[in-house]
Tab-separated table of C-alpha atoms and ligand atoms in Angstrom:
chain	number	residue	atom	x	y	z
E	1207	MET	CA	144.706	74.156	43.528
E	1208	PRO	CA	143.191	72.517	46.794
E	1209	PRO	CA	145.605	69.994	48.548
E	1210	PRO	CA	145.286	66.290	48.124
E	1211	LEU	CA	143.215	64.694	50.014
E	1212	LYS	CA	144.789	63.528	53.300
E	1213	TYR	CA	142.888	60.050	53.071
E	1214	HIS	CA	141.959	57.725	50.497
E	1215	PRO	CA	139.372	55.054	50.685
E	1216	ALA	CA	140.087	53.363	47.958
E	1217	MET	CA	142.636	51.644	50.083
E	1218	SER	CA	139.610	50.445	52.693
E	1219	PRO	CA	137.274	47.880	52.597
E	1220	VAL	CA	134.595	49.865	50.801
E	1221	ILE	CA	131.963	50.516	53.696
E	1222	THR	CA	128.248	51.934	52.585
E	1223	ARG	CA	125.206	53.036	54.059
E	1224	PHE	CA	121.326	53.330	53.451
E	1225	ALA	CA	120.275	56.056	55.767
E	1226	PRO	CA	116.542	56.370	55.478
E	1227	SER	CA	114.189	58.545	57.641
E	1228	PRO	CA	111.394	56.786	59.041
E	1229	THR	CA	108.733	59.893	57.821
E	1230	GLY	CA	106.739	57.466	55.292
E	1231	GLU	CA	106.660	54.347	53.202
E	1232	LEU	CA	110.036	53.493	51.125
E	1233	HIS	CA	109.128	53.752	47.664
E	1234	LEU	CA	111.170	53.165	44.251
E	1235	GLY	CA	113.512	55.882	45.132
E	1236	HIS	CA	114.726	54.232	47.999
E	1237	ALA	CA	114.797	50.970	46.716
E	1238	TYR	CA	117.500	52.318	43.292
E	1239	ALA	CA	119.003	54.458	46.567
E	1240	ALA	CA	119.912	50.817	48.658
E	1241	TRP	CA	120.876	48.814	46.280
E	1242	PHE	CA	123.117	51.562	45.123
E	1243	ALA	CA	124.624	51.418	48.240
E	1244	PHE	CA	124.471	47.312	48.477
E	1245	ASP	CA	125.665	46.655	45.189
E	1246	ALA	CA	128.449	49.453	45.620
E	1247	ALA	CA	129.802	47.052	48.637
E	1248	THR	CA	129.050	43.764	48.730
E	1249	ARG	CA	130.618	43.682	44.620
E	1250	ARG	CA	133.941	44.698	46.128
E	1251	GLY	CA	133.790	42.403	49.233
E	1252	GLY	CA	132.529	45.460	51.569
E	1253	GLU	CA	129.719	45.754	54.257
E	1254	PHE	CA	126.700	47.334	53.863
E	1255	LEU	CA	125.072	49.186	57.015
E	1256	LEU	CA	121.594	50.732	57.759
E	1257	ARG	CA	121.243	53.624	59.697
E	1258	ILE	CA	117.921	55.438	60.357
E	1259	GLU	CA	117.659	59.130	60.702
E	1260	ASP	CA	114.935	59.892	63.524
E	1261	ILE	CA	115.868	62.825	65.388
E	1262	ASP	CA	112.923	64.566	64.035
E	1263	GLY	CA	110.737	63.563	66.486
E	1264	ALA	CA	107.983	65.412	65.229
E	1265	ARG	CA	108.021	63.611	61.926
E	1266	CYS	CA	109.376	59.951	62.421
E	1267	ARG	CA	107.149	57.188	63.526
E	1268	PRO	CA	107.957	53.623	64.774
E	1269	GLU	CA	105.755	51.983	62.397
E	1270	PHE	CA	108.079	52.947	59.594
E	1271	VAL	CA	110.835	51.641	60.894
E	1272	ALA	CA	109.532	48.561	61.323
E	1273	SER	CA	108.631	49.087	57.636
E	1274	ILE	CA	111.546	50.451	56.063
E	1275	GLU	CA	113.400	47.605	57.848
E	1276	ALA	CA	110.898	44.776	56.474
E	1277	ASP	CA	111.011	46.319	52.974
E	1278	LEU	CA	114.621	45.832	52.817
E	1279	ALA	CA	114.607	42.214	54.067
E	1280	TRP	CA	111.844	41.929	50.870
E	1281	LEU	CA	114.482	43.206	48.463
E	1282	GLY	CA	116.968	40.740	49.899
E	1283	LEU	CA	119.163	43.445	51.444
E	1284	GLU	CA	120.998	42.398	54.646
E	1285	TRP	CA	122.899	44.678	56.732
E	1286	SER	CA	126.165	43.446	58.364
E	1287	ARG	CA	126.566	45.160	61.991
E	1288	PRO	CA	123.407	46.301	63.975
E	1289	VAL	CA	121.331	49.308	62.678
E	1290	ARG	CA	122.371	52.196	63.792
E	1291	TYR	CA	119.248	54.716	65.414
E	1292	GLN	CA	120.248	58.683	65.571
E	1293	SER	CA	118.068	59.198	67.995
E	1294	ASP	CA	120.461	56.959	70.410
E	1295	CYS	CA	123.375	58.744	69.642
E	1296	LEU	CA	122.571	61.744	70.986
E	1297	PRO	CA	126.148	61.863	73.333
E	1298	GLU	CA	128.160	61.827	70.354
E	1299	TYR	CA	126.702	64.727	68.545
E	1300	ARG	CA	126.910	66.458	71.991
E	1301	ALA	CA	130.758	65.911	71.746
E	1302	ALA	CA	130.814	67.072	68.480
E	1303	LEU	CA	129.209	70.377	69.237
E	1304	ASP	CA	131.390	70.924	72.152
E	1305	ARG	CA	134.355	70.364	69.905
E	1306	LEU	CA	133.291	73.076	67.835
E	1307	ALA	CA	132.127	74.990	70.824
E	1308	ALA	CA	135.996	74.770	72.004
E	1309	GLN	CA	137.207	76.245	68.986
E	1310	ASN	CA	135.017	79.011	69.355
E	1311	LEU	CA	132.827	78.547	65.559
E	1312	LEU	CA	129.600	78.486	67.483
E	1313	TYR	CA	127.072	80.858	68.541
E	1314	PRO	CA	123.134	80.705	69.980
E	1315	CYS	CA	121.235	82.510	67.818
E	1316	PHE	CA	117.240	83.458	69.001
E	1317	CYS	CA	115.876	84.560	65.537
E	1318	THR	CA	112.371	83.536	64.963
E	1319	ARG	CA	112.005	82.432	61.075
E	1320	ALA	CA	109.755	85.444	61.068
E	1321	GLU	CA	112.590	87.789	62.394
E	1322	ILE	CA	114.829	86.237	59.662
E	1323	LYS	CA	112.205	86.782	56.798
E	1324	ALA	CA	111.697	90.385	58.180
E	1325	GLU	CA	115.143	91.085	58.599
E	1326	ILE	CA	116.289	89.827	55.004
E	1327	GLU	CA	113.361	92.138	53.603
E	1328	ALA	CA	114.488	95.105	55.098
E	1329	ALA	CA	117.947	94.248	54.022
E	1330	GLY	CA	116.384	94.080	50.286
E	1331	GLY	CA	117.019	90.311	50.103
E	1332	ALA	CA	119.818	87.738	50.857
E	1333	PRO	CA	121.951	85.780	48.584
E	1334	GLN	CA	120.119	82.269	48.030
E	1335	GLY	CA	122.304	79.440	49.653
E	1336	PRO	CA	121.562	75.608	49.227
E	1337	ASP	CA	119.322	75.269	52.138
E	1338	GLY	CA	117.461	78.308	51.418
E	1339	PRO	CA	118.430	82.420	52.053
E	1340	VAL	CA	121.357	82.795	53.638
E	1341	TYR	CA	120.972	84.011	57.266
E	1342	PRO	CA	121.920	87.549	57.978
E	1343	GLY	CA	123.859	87.020	60.763
E	1344	THR	CA	121.880	88.729	63.058
E	1345	CYS	CA	122.664	87.157	66.519
E	1346	ARG	CA	126.504	86.548	65.435
E	1347	THR	CA	127.980	89.694	67.130
E	1348	LEU	CA	125.506	89.263	70.322
E	1349	ASP	CA	127.583	90.201	73.546
E	1350	PRO	CA	128.034	86.803	74.680
E	1351	ASP	CA	127.006	87.531	78.323
E	1352	HIS	CA	123.474	88.900	76.702
E	1353	ALA	CA	123.369	85.404	75.066
E	1354	ALA	CA	124.205	83.355	77.899
E	1355	MET	CA	121.613	85.196	80.163
E	1356	ARG	CA	119.409	84.180	77.303
E	1357	VAL	CA	119.952	80.298	76.878
E	1358	ALA	CA	120.123	80.545	81.151
E	1359	ARG	CA	116.644	82.074	81.126
E	1360	GLY	CA	115.095	79.347	78.905
E	1361	ASP	CA	114.392	81.443	75.395
E	1362	SER	CA	114.509	78.908	72.131
E	1363	TYR	CA	117.387	79.014	70.636
E	1364	ALA	CA	119.626	77.618	67.584
E	1365	ILE	CA	123.212	76.616	67.335
E	1366	ARG	CA	124.923	78.329	64.138
E	1367	LEU	CA	128.525	77.430	62.573
E	1368	ASN	CA	130.050	80.991	62.361
E	1369	MET	CA	130.979	80.416	58.291
E	1370	ALA	CA	133.695	82.754	58.176
E	1371	LEU	CA	135.630	81.638	60.882
E	1372	ALA	CA	135.327	78.085	59.953
E	1373	LEU	CA	136.705	78.321	56.651
E	1374	GLY	CA	139.239	80.218	57.709
E	1375	GLN	CA	140.259	77.531	60.102
E	1376	VAL	CA	140.944	75.057	57.582
E	1377	GLY	CA	141.671	76.321	54.416
E	1378	PRO	CA	140.979	74.946	50.756
E	1379	LEU	CA	139.675	71.310	50.745
E	1380	ASN	CA	137.972	69.117	48.536
E	1381	PHE	CA	136.219	65.331	48.162
E	1382	HIS	CA	136.066	63.401	45.358
E	1383	ASP	CA	132.858	61.897	43.882
E	1384	ALA	CA	132.641	58.788	41.661
E	1385	ASP	CA	131.256	60.817	38.430
E	1386	ALA	CA	132.044	64.100	39.294
E	1387	GLY	CA	135.874	63.372	39.755
E	1388	THR	CA	137.683	65.731	42.544
E	1389	ILE	CA	135.278	68.681	43.572
E	1390	ALA	CA	136.646	71.794	45.450
E	1391	CYS	CA	135.226	72.232	48.454
E	1392	ASP	CA	132.921	75.387	49.032
E	1393	ALA	CA	130.435	75.814	51.984
E	1394	ALA	CA	130.469	79.545	52.139
E	1395	PRO	CA	127.230	79.592	50.373
E	1396	PHE	CA	125.524	77.845	53.013
E	1397	GLY	CA	126.336	80.660	55.602
E	1398	ASP	CA	126.203	80.070	59.147
E	1399	ILE	CA	124.136	76.865	58.934
E	1400	VAL	CA	122.742	75.393	62.092
E	1401	LEU	CA	123.885	72.379	63.642
E	1402	ALA	CA	121.609	71.917	66.691
E	1403	ARG	CA	118.691	73.415	68.300
E	1404	LYS	CA	118.011	74.035	72.128
E	1405	ASP	CA	116.548	70.807	72.604
E	1406	THR	CA	117.991	68.522	69.710
E	1407	PRO	CA	121.580	68.592	70.094
E	1408	THR	CA	121.962	68.068	66.384
E	1409	SER	CA	120.981	68.544	62.616
E	1410	TYR	CA	120.959	66.801	59.370
E	1411	HIS	CA	124.383	68.043	58.452
E	1412	LEU	CA	126.159	67.295	62.073
E	1413	ALA	CA	124.436	64.167	62.551
E	1414	VAL	CA	125.307	62.305	59.161
E	1415	THR	CA	128.794	63.964	59.381
E	1416	VAL	CA	129.349	62.168	63.067
E	1417	ASP	CA	127.400	59.230	61.903
E	1418	ASP	CA	129.294	58.325	58.659
E	1419	ALA	CA	132.547	58.687	60.506
E	1420	ALA	CA	131.452	56.545	63.266
E	1421	GLN	CA	130.167	53.773	61.504
E	1422	GLY	CA	133.295	53.626	59.414
E	1423	VAL	CA	131.589	54.975	55.903
E	1424	THR	CA	134.126	54.920	53.350
E	1425	LEU	CA	131.858	55.303	50.261
E	1426	VAL	CA	128.520	57.583	51.063
E	1427	THR	CA	126.068	56.998	47.938
E	1428	ARG	CA	123.405	59.256	47.804
E	1429	GLY	CA	121.221	61.131	45.501
E	1430	VAL	CA	122.716	63.976	43.740
E	1431	ASP	CA	120.397	66.432	45.478
E	1432	LEU	CA	122.572	66.079	48.016
E	1433	LEU	CA	125.488	66.892	46.591
E	1434	ALA	CA	125.569	70.394	47.425
E	1435	ALA	CA	125.246	69.206	51.246
E	1436	THR	CA	128.737	67.382	50.808
E	1437	HIS	CA	130.296	70.897	50.718
E	1438	CYS	CA	129.143	71.304	54.476
E	1439	HIS	CA	129.714	67.720	55.510
E	1440	ARG	CA	133.954	67.950	54.040
E	1441	LEU	CA	133.811	71.251	56.404
E	1442	LEU	CA	132.489	69.527	59.363
E	1443	GLN	CA	134.881	66.359	58.836
E	1444	ALA	CA	137.789	69.128	58.471
E	1445	LEU	CA	136.750	70.361	62.083
E	1446	LEU	CA	136.420	67.447	64.027
E	1447	GLU	CA	139.533	65.572	62.342
E	1448	LEU	CA	137.075	62.626	61.034
E	1449	PRO	CA	137.920	60.842	58.161
E	1450	VAL	CA	136.840	61.635	54.549
E	1451	PRO	CA	134.921	58.723	52.973
E	1452	ASP	CA	134.842	59.097	49.201
E	1453	TYR	CA	131.412	60.349	47.467
E	1454	HIS	CA	129.020	58.531	44.668
E	1455	HIS	CA	126.013	60.974	44.437
E	1456	HIS	CA	123.595	59.112	41.624
E	1457	ARG	CA	120.896	59.488	39.947
E	1458	LEU	CA	117.358	60.540	41.204
E	1459	MET	CA	114.278	58.009	40.430
E	1460	LEU	CA	111.489	60.515	38.928
E	1461	GLY	CA	107.771	59.883	38.348
E	1462	ALA	CA	105.118	60.100	36.222
E	1463	ASP	CA	104.937	64.142	36.552
E	1464	GLY	CA	109.111	64.247	35.922
E	1465	LYS	CA	109.664	65.409	39.153
E	1466	ARG	CA	111.695	63.369	42.147
E	1467	LEU	CA	109.543	60.848	43.537
E	1468	ALA	CA	108.527	61.821	47.115
E	1469	LYS	CA	106.463	60.215	50.028
E	1470	ARG	CA	103.009	61.641	48.917
E	1471	ASP	CA	103.673	59.228	45.592
E	1472	HIS	CA	101.789	55.948	47.272
E	1473	SER	CA	101.653	54.097	44.191
E	1474	ALA	CA	105.179	53.752	44.056
E	1475	THR	CA	105.657	52.339	47.639
E	1476	LEU	CA	107.159	48.854	47.618
E	1477	ALA	CA	104.611	47.994	50.279
E	1478	SER	CA	102.132	48.903	47.395
E	1479	LEU	CA	103.832	46.965	45.050
E	1480	ARG	CA	104.529	43.672	46.897
E	1481	ALA	CA	100.999	44.007	47.523
E	1482	GLY	CA	100.194	43.838	43.785
E	1483	GLY	CA	102.180	40.850	43.315
E	1484	ALA	CA	105.419	42.361	41.947
E	1485	THR	CA	108.818	40.960	42.750
E	1486	PRO	CA	112.018	41.832	44.354
E	1487	ALA	CA	113.184	41.474	40.508
E	1488	ASP	CA	110.757	43.511	38.786
E	1489	VAL	CA	111.401	46.553	41.514
E	1490	ARG	CA	115.400	46.093	40.309
E	1491	VAL	CA	113.871	46.394	36.749
E	1492	MET	CA	111.283	49.026	37.693
E	1493	VAL	CA	114.535	51.373	38.801
E	1494	GLY	CA	116.868	50.524	35.764
E	1495	LEU	CA	119.136	47.833	37.555
E	1496	ALA	CA	120.213	44.714	36.089
E	1497	VAL	CA	118.455	41.969	37.774
Z	2674	LIG	N1	118.109	60.545	55.312
Z	2674	LIG	C1	118.797	61.076	54.376
Z	2674	LIG	C2	117.402	60.849	53.255
Z	2674	LIG	O1	116.535	60.333	53.599
Z	2674	LIG	C3	119.974	60.924	53.680
Z	2674	LIG	C4	121.069	61.032	54.220
Z	2674	LIG	C5	122.488	61.121	53.251
Z	2674	LIG	O2	122.454	59.774	52.486
Z	2674	LIG	O3	123.263	61.724	53.932
Z	2674	LIG	O4	117.205	62.110	52.061
């Protein structure tokens, strides 16, 4: 039986956030997620925050940051503190990495995607983790001097978490989801996750964990497709001694094809709905929320 949470946020003011990536226009799925977070906080006298997840320089574009902020304002959603841009927070992610490195939980991985694929094929397959096939651990046992030499000479690398060591360090953990209740944390199926790359001192899992703590988020609301990721985030919270927020993983908005709405569903963008004469109240009805 996992131990009880060391911190229960029901005792704290509810602080939620909406955390889109500026890689496209917001659509109905984002409107639902943003309102879900906003309602969860403001109905309980709490705060709603905005975070822009813009660490992927190749895919994020400034014009989408502007359109996200304009769409949210049109919906009537106001955030109570300055927007947090992940691209401004790289030193914080670096500090978290340094902390994990000091616990000897990280190693550089020089494998290319093709090499990982070949290695998995040669081994006759790999378990399927929530982020894809589990990394076979090729670089986990590299001689540290050899690895340091490769880093020094400028080779490309990712920084991976040694999952087995990390799990051994923290012992049993759990987290609380408003619908599913208390969930025993099990990050093992992810294998040695990538926490950073040579030129980007973070990854989705690390940045989200550091950000939610830095922003004082007490209730993380997001789509149920990210429930698996919460297992990793809970592990990182334990390793970095960060407070544990409560979670509410909500339903996803589906398109006419029954699939999750995606950036390719242009008819569902808030900009196109607004241009077509829809009001924010109409959008609330479309996403199944009471007006
Ligand atoms: N940026 C992520 C997305 O757009 C959400 C981050 C999170 O809620 O953890 O799906």
